[in-house]
PDB file of C-alpha atoms and ligand atoms in Angstrom:
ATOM      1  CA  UNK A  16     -88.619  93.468   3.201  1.00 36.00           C
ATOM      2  CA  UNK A  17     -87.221  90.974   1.596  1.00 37.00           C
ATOM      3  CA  UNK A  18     -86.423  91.240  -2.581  1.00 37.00           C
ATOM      4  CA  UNK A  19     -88.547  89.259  -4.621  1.00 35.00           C
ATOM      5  CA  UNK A  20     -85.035  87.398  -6.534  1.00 35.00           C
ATOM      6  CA  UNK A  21     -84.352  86.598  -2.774  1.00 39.00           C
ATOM      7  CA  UNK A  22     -87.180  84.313  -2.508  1.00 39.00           C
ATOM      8  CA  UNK A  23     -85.204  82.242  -5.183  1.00 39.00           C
ATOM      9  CA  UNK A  24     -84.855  78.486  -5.344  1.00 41.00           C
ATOM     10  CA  UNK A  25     -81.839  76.796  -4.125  1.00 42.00           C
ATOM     11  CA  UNK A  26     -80.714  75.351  -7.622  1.00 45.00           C
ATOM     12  CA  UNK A  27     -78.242  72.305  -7.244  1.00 47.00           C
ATOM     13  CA  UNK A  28     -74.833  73.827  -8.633  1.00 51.00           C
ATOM     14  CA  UNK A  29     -75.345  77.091  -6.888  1.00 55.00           C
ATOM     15  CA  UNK A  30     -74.105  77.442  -3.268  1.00 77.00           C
ATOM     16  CA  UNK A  31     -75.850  80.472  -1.570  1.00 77.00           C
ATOM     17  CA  UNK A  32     -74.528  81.456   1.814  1.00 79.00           C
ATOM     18  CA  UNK A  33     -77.645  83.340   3.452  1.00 74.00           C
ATOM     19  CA  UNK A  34     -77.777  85.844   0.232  1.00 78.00           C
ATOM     20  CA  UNK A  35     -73.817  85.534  -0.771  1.00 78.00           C
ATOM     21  CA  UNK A  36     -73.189  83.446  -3.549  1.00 81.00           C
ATOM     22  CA  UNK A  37     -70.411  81.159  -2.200  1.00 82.00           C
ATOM     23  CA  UNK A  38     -68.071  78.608  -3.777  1.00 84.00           C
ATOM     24  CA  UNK A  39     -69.589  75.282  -2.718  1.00 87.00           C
ATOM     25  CA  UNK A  40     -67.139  74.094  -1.239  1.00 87.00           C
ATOM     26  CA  UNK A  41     -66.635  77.140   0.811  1.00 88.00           C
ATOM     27  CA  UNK A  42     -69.881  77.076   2.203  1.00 90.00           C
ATOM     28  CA  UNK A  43     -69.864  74.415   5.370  1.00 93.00           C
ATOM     29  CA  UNK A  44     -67.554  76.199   6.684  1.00 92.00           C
ATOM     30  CA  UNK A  45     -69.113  79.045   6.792  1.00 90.00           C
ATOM     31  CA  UNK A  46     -72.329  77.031   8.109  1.00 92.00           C
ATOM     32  CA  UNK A  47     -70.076  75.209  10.566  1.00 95.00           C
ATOM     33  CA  UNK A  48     -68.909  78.837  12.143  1.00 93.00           C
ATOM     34  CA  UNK A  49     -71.912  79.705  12.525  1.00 90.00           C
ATOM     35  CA  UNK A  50     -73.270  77.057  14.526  1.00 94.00           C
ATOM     36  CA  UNK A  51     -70.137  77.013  16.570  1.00 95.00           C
ATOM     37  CA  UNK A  52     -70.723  80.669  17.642  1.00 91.00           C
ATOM     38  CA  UNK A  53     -74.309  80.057  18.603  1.00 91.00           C
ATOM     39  CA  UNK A  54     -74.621  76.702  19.987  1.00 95.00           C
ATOM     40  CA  UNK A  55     -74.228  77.159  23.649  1.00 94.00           C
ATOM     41  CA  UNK A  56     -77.119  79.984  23.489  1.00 91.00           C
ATOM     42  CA  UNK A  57     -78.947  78.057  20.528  1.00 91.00           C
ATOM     43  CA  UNK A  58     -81.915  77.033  22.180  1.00 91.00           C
ATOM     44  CA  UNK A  59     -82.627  80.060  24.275  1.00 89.00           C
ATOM     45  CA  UNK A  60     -82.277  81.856  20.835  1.00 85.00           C
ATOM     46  CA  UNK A  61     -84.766  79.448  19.783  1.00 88.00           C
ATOM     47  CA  UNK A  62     -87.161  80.083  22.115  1.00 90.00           C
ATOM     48  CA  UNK A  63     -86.652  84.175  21.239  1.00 85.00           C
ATOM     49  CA  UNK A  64     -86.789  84.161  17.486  1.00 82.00           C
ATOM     50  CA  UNK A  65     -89.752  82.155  17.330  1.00 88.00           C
ATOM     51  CA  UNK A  66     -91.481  83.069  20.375  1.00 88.00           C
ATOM     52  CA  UNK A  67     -91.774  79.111  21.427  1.00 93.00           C
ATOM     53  CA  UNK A  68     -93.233  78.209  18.631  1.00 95.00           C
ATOM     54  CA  UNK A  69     -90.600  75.890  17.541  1.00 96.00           C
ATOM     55  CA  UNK A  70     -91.542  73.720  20.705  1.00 97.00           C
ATOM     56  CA  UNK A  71     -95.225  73.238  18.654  1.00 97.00           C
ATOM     57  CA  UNK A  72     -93.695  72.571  15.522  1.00 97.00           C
ATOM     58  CA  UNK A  73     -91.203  69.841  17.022  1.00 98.00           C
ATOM     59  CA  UNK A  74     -94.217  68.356  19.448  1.00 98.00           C
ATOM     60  CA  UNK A  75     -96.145  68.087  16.149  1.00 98.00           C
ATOM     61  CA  UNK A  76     -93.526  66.678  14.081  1.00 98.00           C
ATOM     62  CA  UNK A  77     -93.048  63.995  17.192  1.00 98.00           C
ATOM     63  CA  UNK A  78     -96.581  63.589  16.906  1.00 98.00           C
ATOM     64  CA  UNK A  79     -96.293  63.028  13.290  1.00 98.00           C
ATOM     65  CA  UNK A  80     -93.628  60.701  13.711  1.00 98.00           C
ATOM     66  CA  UNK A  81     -95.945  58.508  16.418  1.00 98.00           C
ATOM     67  CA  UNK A  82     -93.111  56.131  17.587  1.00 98.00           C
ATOM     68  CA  UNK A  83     -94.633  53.010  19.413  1.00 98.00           C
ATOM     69  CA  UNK A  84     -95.360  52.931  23.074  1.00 97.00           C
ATOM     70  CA  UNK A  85     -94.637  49.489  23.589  1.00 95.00           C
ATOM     71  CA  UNK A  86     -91.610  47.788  23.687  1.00 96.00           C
ATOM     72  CA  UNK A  87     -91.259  47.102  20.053  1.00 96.00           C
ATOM     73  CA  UNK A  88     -87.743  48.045  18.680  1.00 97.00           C
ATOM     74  CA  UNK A  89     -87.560  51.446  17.216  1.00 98.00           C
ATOM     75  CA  UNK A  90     -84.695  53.248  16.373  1.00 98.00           C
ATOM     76  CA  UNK A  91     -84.558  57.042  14.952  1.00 98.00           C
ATOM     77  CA  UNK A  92     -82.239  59.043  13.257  1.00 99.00           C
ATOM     78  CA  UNK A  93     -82.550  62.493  13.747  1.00 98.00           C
ATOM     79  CA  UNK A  94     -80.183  64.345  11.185  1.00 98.00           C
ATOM     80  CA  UNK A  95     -78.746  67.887  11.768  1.00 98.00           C
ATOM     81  CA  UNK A  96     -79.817  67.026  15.148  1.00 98.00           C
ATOM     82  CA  UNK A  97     -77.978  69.660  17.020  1.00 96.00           C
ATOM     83  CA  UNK A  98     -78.939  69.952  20.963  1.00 97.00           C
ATOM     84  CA  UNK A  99     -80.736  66.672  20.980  1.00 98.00           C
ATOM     85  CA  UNK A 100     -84.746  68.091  21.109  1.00 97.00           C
ATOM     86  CA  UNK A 101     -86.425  65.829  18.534  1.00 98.00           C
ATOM     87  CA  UNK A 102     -84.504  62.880  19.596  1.00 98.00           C
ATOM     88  CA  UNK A 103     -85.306  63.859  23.521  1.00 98.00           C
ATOM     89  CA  UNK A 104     -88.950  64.784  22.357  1.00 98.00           C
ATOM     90  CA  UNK A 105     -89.285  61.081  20.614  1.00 98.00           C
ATOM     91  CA  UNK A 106     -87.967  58.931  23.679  1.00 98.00           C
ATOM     92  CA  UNK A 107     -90.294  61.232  25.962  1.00 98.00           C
ATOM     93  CA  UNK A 108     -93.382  59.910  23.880  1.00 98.00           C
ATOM     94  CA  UNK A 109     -92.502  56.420  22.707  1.00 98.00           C
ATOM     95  CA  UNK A 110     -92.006  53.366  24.690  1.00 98.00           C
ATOM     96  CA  UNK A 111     -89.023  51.648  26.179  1.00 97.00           C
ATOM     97  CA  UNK A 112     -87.795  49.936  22.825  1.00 98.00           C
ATOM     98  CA  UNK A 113     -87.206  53.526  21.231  1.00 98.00           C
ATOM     99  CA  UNK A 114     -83.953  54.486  20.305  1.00 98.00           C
ATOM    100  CA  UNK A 115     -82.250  57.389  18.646  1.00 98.00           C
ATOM    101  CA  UNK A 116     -79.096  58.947  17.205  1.00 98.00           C
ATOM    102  CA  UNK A 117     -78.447  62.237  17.016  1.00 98.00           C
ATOM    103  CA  UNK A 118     -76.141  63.117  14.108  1.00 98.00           C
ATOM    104  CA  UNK A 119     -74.735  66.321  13.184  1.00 98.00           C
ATOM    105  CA  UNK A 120     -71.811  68.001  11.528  1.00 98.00           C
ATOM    106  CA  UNK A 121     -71.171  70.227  14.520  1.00 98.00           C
ATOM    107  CA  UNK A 122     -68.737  69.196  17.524  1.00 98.00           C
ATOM    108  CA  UNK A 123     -69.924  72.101  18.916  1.00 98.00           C
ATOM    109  CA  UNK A 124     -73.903  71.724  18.934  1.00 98.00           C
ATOM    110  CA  UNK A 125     -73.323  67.708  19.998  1.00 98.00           C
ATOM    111  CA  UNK A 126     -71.582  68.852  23.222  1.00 98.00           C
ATOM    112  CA  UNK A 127     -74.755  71.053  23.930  1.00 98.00           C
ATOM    113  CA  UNK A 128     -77.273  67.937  23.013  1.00 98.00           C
ATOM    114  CA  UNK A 129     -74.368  65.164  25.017  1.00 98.00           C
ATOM    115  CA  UNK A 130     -75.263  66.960  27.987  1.00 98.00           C
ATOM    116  CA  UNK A 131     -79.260  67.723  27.916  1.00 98.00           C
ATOM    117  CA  UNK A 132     -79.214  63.649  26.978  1.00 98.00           C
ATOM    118  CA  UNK A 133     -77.023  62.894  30.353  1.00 98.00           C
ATOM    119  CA  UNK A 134     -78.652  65.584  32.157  1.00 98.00           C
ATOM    120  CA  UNK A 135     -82.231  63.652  31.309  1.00 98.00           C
ATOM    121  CA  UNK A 136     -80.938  60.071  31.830  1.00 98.00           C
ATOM    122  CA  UNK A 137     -81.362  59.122  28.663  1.00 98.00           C
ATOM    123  CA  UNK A 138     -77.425  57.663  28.092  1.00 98.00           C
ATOM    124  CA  UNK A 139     -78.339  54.234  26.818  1.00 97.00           C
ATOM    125  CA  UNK A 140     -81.140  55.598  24.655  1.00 98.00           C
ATOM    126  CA  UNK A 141     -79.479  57.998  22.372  1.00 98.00           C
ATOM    127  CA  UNK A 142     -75.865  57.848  20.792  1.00 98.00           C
ATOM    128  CA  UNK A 143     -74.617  61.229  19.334  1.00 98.00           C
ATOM    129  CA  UNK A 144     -72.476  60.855  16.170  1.00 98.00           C
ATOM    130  CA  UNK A 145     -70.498  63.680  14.051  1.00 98.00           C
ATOM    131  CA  UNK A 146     -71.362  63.283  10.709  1.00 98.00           C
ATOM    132  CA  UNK A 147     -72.509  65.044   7.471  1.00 98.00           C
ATOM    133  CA  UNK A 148     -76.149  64.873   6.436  1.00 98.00           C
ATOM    134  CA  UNK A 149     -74.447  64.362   3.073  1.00 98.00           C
ATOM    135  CA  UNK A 150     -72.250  61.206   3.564  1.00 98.00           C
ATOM    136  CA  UNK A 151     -74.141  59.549   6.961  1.00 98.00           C
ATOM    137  CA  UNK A 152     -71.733  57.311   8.776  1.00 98.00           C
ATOM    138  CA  UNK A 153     -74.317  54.497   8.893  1.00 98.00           C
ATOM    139  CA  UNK A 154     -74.884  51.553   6.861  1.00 98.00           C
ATOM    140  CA  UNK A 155     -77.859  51.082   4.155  1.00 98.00           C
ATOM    141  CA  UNK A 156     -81.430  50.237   5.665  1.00 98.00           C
ATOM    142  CA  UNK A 157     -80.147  50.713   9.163  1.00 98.00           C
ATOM    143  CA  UNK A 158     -83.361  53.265  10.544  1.00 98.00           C
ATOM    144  CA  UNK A 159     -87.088  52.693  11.030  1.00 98.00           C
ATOM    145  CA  UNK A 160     -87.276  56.472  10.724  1.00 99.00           C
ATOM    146  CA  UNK A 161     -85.498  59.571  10.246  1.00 99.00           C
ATOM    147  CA  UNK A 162     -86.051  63.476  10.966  1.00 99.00           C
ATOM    148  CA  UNK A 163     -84.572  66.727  10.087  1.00 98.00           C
ATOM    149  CA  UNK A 164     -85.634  69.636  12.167  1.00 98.00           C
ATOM    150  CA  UNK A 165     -84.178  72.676  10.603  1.00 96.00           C
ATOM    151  CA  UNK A 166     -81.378  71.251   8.883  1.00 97.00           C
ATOM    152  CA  UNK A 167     -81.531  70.843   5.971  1.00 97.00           C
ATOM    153  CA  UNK A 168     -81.603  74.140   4.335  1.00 95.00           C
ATOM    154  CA  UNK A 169     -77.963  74.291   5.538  1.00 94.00           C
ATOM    155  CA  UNK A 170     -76.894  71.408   3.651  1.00 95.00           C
ATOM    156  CA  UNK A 171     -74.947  72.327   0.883  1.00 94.00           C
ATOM    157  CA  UNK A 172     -76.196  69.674  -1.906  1.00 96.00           C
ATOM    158  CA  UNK A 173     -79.881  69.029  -0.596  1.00 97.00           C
ATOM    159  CA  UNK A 174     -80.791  66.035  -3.087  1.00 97.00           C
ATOM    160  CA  UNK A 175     -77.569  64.395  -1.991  1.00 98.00           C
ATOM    161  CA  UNK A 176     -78.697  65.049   2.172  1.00 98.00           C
ATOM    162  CA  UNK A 177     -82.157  63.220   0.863  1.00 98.00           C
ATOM    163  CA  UNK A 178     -80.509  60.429  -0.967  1.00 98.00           C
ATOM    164  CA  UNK A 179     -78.414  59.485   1.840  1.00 98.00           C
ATOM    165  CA  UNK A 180     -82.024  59.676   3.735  1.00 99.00           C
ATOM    166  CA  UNK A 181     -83.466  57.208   1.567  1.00 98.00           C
ATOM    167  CA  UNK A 182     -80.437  55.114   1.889  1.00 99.00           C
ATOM    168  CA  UNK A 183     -80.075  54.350   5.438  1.00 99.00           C
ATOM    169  CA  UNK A 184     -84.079  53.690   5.736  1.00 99.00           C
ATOM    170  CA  UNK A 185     -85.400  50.310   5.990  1.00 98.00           C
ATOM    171  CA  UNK A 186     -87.855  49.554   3.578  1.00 98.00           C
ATOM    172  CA  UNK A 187     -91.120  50.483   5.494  1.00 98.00           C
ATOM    173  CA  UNK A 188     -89.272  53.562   6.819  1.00 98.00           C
ATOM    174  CA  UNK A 189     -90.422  56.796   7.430  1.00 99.00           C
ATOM    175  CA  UNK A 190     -88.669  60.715   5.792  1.00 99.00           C
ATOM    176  CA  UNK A 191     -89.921  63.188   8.078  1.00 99.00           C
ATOM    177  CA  UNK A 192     -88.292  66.933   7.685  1.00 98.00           C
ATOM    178  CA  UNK A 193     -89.513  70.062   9.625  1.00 98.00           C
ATOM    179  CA  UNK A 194     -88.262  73.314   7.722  1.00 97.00           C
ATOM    180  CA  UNK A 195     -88.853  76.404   7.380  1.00 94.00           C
ATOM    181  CA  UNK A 196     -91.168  77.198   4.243  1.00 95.00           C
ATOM    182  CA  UNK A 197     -93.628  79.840   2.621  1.00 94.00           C
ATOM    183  CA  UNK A 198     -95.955  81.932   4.498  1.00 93.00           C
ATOM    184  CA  UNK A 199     -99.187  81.581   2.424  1.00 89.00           C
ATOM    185  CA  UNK A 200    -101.212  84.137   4.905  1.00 91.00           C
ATOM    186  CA  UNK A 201    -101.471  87.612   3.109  1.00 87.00           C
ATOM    187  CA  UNK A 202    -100.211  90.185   5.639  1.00 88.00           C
ATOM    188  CA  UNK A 203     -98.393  87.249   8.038  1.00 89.00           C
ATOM    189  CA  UNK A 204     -95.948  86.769   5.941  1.00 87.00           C
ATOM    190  CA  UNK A 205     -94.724  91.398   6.484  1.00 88.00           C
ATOM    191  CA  UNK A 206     -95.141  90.508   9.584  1.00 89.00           C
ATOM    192  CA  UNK A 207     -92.871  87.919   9.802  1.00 87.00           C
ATOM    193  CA  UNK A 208     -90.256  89.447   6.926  1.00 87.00           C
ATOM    194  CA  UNK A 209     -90.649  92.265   9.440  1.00 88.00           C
ATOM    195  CA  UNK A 210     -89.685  89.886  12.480  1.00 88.00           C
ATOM    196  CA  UNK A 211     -87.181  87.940  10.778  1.00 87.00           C
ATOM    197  CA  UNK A 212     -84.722  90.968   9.275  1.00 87.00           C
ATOM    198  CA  UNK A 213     -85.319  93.599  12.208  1.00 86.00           C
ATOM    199  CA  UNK A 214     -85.826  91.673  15.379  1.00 87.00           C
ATOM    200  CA  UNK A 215     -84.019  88.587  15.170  1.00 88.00           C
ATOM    201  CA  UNK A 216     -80.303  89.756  14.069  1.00 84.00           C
ATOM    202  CA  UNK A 217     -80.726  92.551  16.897  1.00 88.00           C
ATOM    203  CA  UNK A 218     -82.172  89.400  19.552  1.00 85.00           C
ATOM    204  CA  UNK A 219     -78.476  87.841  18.630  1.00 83.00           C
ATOM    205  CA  UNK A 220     -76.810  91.124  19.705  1.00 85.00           C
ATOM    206  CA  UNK A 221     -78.780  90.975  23.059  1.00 83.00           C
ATOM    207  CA  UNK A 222     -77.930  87.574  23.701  1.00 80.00           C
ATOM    208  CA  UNK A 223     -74.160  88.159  22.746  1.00 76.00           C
ATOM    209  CA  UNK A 224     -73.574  86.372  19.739  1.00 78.00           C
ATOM    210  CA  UNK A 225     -74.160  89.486  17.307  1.00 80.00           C
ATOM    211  CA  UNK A 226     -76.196  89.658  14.795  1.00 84.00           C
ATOM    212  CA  UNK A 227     -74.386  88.232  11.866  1.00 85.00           C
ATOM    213  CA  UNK A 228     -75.361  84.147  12.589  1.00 84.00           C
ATOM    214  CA  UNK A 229     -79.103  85.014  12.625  1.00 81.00           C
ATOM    215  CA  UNK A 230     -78.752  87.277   9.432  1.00 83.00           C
ATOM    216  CA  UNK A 231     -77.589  84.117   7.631  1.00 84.00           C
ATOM    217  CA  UNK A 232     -80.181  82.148   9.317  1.00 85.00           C
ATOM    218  CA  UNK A 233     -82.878  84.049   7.981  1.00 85.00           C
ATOM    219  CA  UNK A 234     -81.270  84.555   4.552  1.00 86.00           C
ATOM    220  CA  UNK A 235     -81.011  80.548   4.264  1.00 88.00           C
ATOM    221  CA  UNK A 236     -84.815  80.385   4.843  1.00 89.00           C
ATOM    222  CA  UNK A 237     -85.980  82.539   1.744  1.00 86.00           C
ATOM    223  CA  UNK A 238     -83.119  81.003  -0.209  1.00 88.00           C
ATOM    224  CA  UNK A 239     -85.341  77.372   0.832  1.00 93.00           C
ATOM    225  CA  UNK A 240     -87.271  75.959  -1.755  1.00 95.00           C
ATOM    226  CA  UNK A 241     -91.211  76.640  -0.718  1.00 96.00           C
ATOM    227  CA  UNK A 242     -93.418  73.558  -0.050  1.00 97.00           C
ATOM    228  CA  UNK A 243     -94.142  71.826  -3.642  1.00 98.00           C
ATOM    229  CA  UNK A 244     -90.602  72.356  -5.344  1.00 97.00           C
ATOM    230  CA  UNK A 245     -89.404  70.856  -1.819  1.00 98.00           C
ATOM    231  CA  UNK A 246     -91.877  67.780  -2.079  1.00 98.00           C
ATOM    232  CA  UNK A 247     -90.993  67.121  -6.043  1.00 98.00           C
ATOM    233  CA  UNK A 248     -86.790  67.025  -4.398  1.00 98.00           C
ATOM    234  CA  UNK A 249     -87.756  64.503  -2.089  1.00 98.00           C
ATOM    235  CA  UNK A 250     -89.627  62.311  -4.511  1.00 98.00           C
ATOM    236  CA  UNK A 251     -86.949  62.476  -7.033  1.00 98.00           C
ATOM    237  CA  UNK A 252     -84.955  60.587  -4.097  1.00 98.00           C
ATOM    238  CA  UNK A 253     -87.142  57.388  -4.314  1.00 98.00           C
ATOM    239  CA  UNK A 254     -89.745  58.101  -1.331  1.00 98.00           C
ATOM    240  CA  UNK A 255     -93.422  57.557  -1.833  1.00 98.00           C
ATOM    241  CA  UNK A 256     -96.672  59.068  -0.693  1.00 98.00           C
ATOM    242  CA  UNK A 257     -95.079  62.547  -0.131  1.00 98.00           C
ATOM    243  CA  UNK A 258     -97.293  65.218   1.143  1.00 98.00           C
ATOM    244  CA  UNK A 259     -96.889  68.191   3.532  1.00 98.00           C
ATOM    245  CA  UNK A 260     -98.649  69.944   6.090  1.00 98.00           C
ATOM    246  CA  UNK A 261     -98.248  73.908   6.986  1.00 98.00           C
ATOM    247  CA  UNK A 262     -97.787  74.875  10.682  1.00 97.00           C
ATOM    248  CA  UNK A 263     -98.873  78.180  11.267  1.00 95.00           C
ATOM    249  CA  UNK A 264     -99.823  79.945   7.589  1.00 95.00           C
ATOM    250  CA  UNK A 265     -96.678  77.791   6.199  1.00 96.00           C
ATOM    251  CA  UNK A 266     -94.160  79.914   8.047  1.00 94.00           C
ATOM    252  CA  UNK A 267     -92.795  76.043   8.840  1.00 96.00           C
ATOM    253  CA  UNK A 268     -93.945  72.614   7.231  1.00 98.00           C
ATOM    254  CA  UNK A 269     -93.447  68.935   7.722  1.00 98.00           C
ATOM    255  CA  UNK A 270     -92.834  66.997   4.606  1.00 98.00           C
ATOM    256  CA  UNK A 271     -93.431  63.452   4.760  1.00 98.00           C
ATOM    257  CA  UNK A 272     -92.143  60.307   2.650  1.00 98.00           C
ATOM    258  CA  UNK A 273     -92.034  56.683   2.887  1.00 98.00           C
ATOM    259  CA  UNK A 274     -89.344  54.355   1.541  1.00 98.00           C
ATOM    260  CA  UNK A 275     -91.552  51.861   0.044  1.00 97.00           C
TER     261      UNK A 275
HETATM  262  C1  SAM B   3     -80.844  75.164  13.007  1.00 77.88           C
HETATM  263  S1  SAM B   3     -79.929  73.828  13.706  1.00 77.88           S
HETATM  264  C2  SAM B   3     -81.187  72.627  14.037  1.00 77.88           C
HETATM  265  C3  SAM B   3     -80.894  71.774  15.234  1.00 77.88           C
HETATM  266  C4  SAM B   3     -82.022  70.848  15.677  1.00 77.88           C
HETATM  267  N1  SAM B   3     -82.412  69.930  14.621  1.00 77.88           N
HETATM  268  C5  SAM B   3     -83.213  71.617  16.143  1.00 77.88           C
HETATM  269  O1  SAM B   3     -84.239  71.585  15.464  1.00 77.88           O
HETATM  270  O2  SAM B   3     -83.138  72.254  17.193  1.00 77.88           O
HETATM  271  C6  SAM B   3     -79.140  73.189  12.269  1.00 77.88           C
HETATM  272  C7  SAM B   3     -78.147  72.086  12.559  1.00 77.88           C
HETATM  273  O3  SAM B   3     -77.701  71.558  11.304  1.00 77.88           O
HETATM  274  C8  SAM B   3     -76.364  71.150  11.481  1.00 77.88           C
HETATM  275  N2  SAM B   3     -75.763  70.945  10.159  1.00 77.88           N
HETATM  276  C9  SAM B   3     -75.420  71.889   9.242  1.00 77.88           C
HETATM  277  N3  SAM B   3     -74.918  71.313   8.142  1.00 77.88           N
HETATM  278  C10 SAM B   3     -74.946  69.966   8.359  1.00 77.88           C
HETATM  279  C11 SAM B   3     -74.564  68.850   7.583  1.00 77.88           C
HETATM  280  N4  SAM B   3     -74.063  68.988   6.347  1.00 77.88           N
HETATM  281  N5  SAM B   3     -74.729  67.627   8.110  1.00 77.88           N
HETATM  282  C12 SAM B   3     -75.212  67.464   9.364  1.00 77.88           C
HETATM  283  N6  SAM B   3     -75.588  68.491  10.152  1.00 77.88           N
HETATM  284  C13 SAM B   3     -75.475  69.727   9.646  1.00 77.88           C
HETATM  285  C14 SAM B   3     -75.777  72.265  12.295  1.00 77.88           C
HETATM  286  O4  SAM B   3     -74.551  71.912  12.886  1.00 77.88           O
HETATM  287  C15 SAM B   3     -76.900  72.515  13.298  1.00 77.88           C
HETATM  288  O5  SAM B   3     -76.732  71.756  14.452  1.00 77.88           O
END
């Protein structure tokens, strides 16, 4: 079970690594490692620890997103994008004037998400960029929208991550993040404390990465701040209109904002 303190709020000085206090600037390395080890058997693990339920989340959050069908220009950044799925998922619903970059800190992850793109034929329609969610390579006003799927809780200085966001929208565009968040379901949420510190580390083991990655993955979720305190972070960055939705008993939720 997981100790009450655990469920603690990221505060912006403090730099928790899973449930280690780290030095901040220690701690994207440590991130960085970990994505390293487990990014050519990320997705499968993916599909493991969350029994394919991430697929629904992301199909909703591409829903959510609703980029245009026609041949209007549209062009996506999806941040922490790892292996390429939201950007892949986006350009498989919208129309032919969609375009996305995928940028992430991790050399490692990018090769995965370089080759699903060239494996799908989708070359021209999605760059991949190394980058930190912190200090985006990109000019100001540069996106109509951009996502974060599972990223962001590993960003060391969170209200820095969603200023960037805010800068590199156009005016008009949209802040869509999909994180991990609360379960509000009495009982669910044993079940899933249950899940996430006895299955999943022993699921990495199985899979041969070990079980250490996934231990910090599921520390970094209860160290997330739960839905409101989340919403007030990303209006203190300038976006409008912010609300969330739960997906499944608010064991994930997509926050939206607009840069009015
Ligand atoms: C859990 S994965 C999510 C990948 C993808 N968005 C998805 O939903 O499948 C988290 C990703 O965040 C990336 N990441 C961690 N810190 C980052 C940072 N400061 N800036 C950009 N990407 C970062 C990792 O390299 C990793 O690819």
């Amino acid at each position: 079970m997981v100790p009450a303190m655990a469920r603690n709020k990221l505060d912006d000085t403090a730099a928790s690594f899973g449930f280690r206090e780290v030095r901040p600037e220690e701690r994207q390395g440590l991130v960085n490692q970990v994505f390293a080890t487990v990014a050519d058997r990320y997705d499968l693990m993916n599909d493991l620890m969350s029994g394919g339920m991430h697929r629904l989340w992301k199909e909703e959050l591409v829903t959510v997103l609703n980029p245009p069908k026609s041949e209007q220009r549209f062009e996506l950044i999806d941040v922490a994008g790892g292996t390429a799925d939201i950007s892949l998922r986006m350009l498989r619903k919208g129309g032919p004037g969609c375009r996305a970059v995928v940028c992430d800190i991790s050399p490692e992850m990018l090769r995965v998400g370089r080759s699903k793109v060239e494996a799908e034929g989708r070359s021209e329609q999605v760059s991949l960029v190394q980058g930190n969610a912190e200090a985006l390579p990109f000019p100001d006003r540069s996106f109509d929208a951009y996502t974060i799927a599972f990223g962001i809780r590993n960003v060391t200085h969170i209200d820095v991550a969603l200023k960037e966001a805010f800068r590199v929208l156009k005016p008009g565009g949209h802040f869509l993040c999909l994180e991990f968040s609360e379960c509000q379901v009495p009982m669910l949420d044993n079940l899933y404390d249950l899940h996430s510190f006895q299955v999943i580390p022993r699921l990495g083991q199985l899979v041969g990465t070990g079980a250490e990655p996934y231990r910090y993955l599921v520390e970094s979720i209860r160290k997330f701040p739960p839905q409101e305190p989340f919403a007030g972070m990303i209006r203190e960055a300038g976006f409008e209109r912010v609300t969330w939705r739960n997906l499944t008993g608010g064991i994930a939720a997509i926050h939206s904002g607009w840069r009015i």
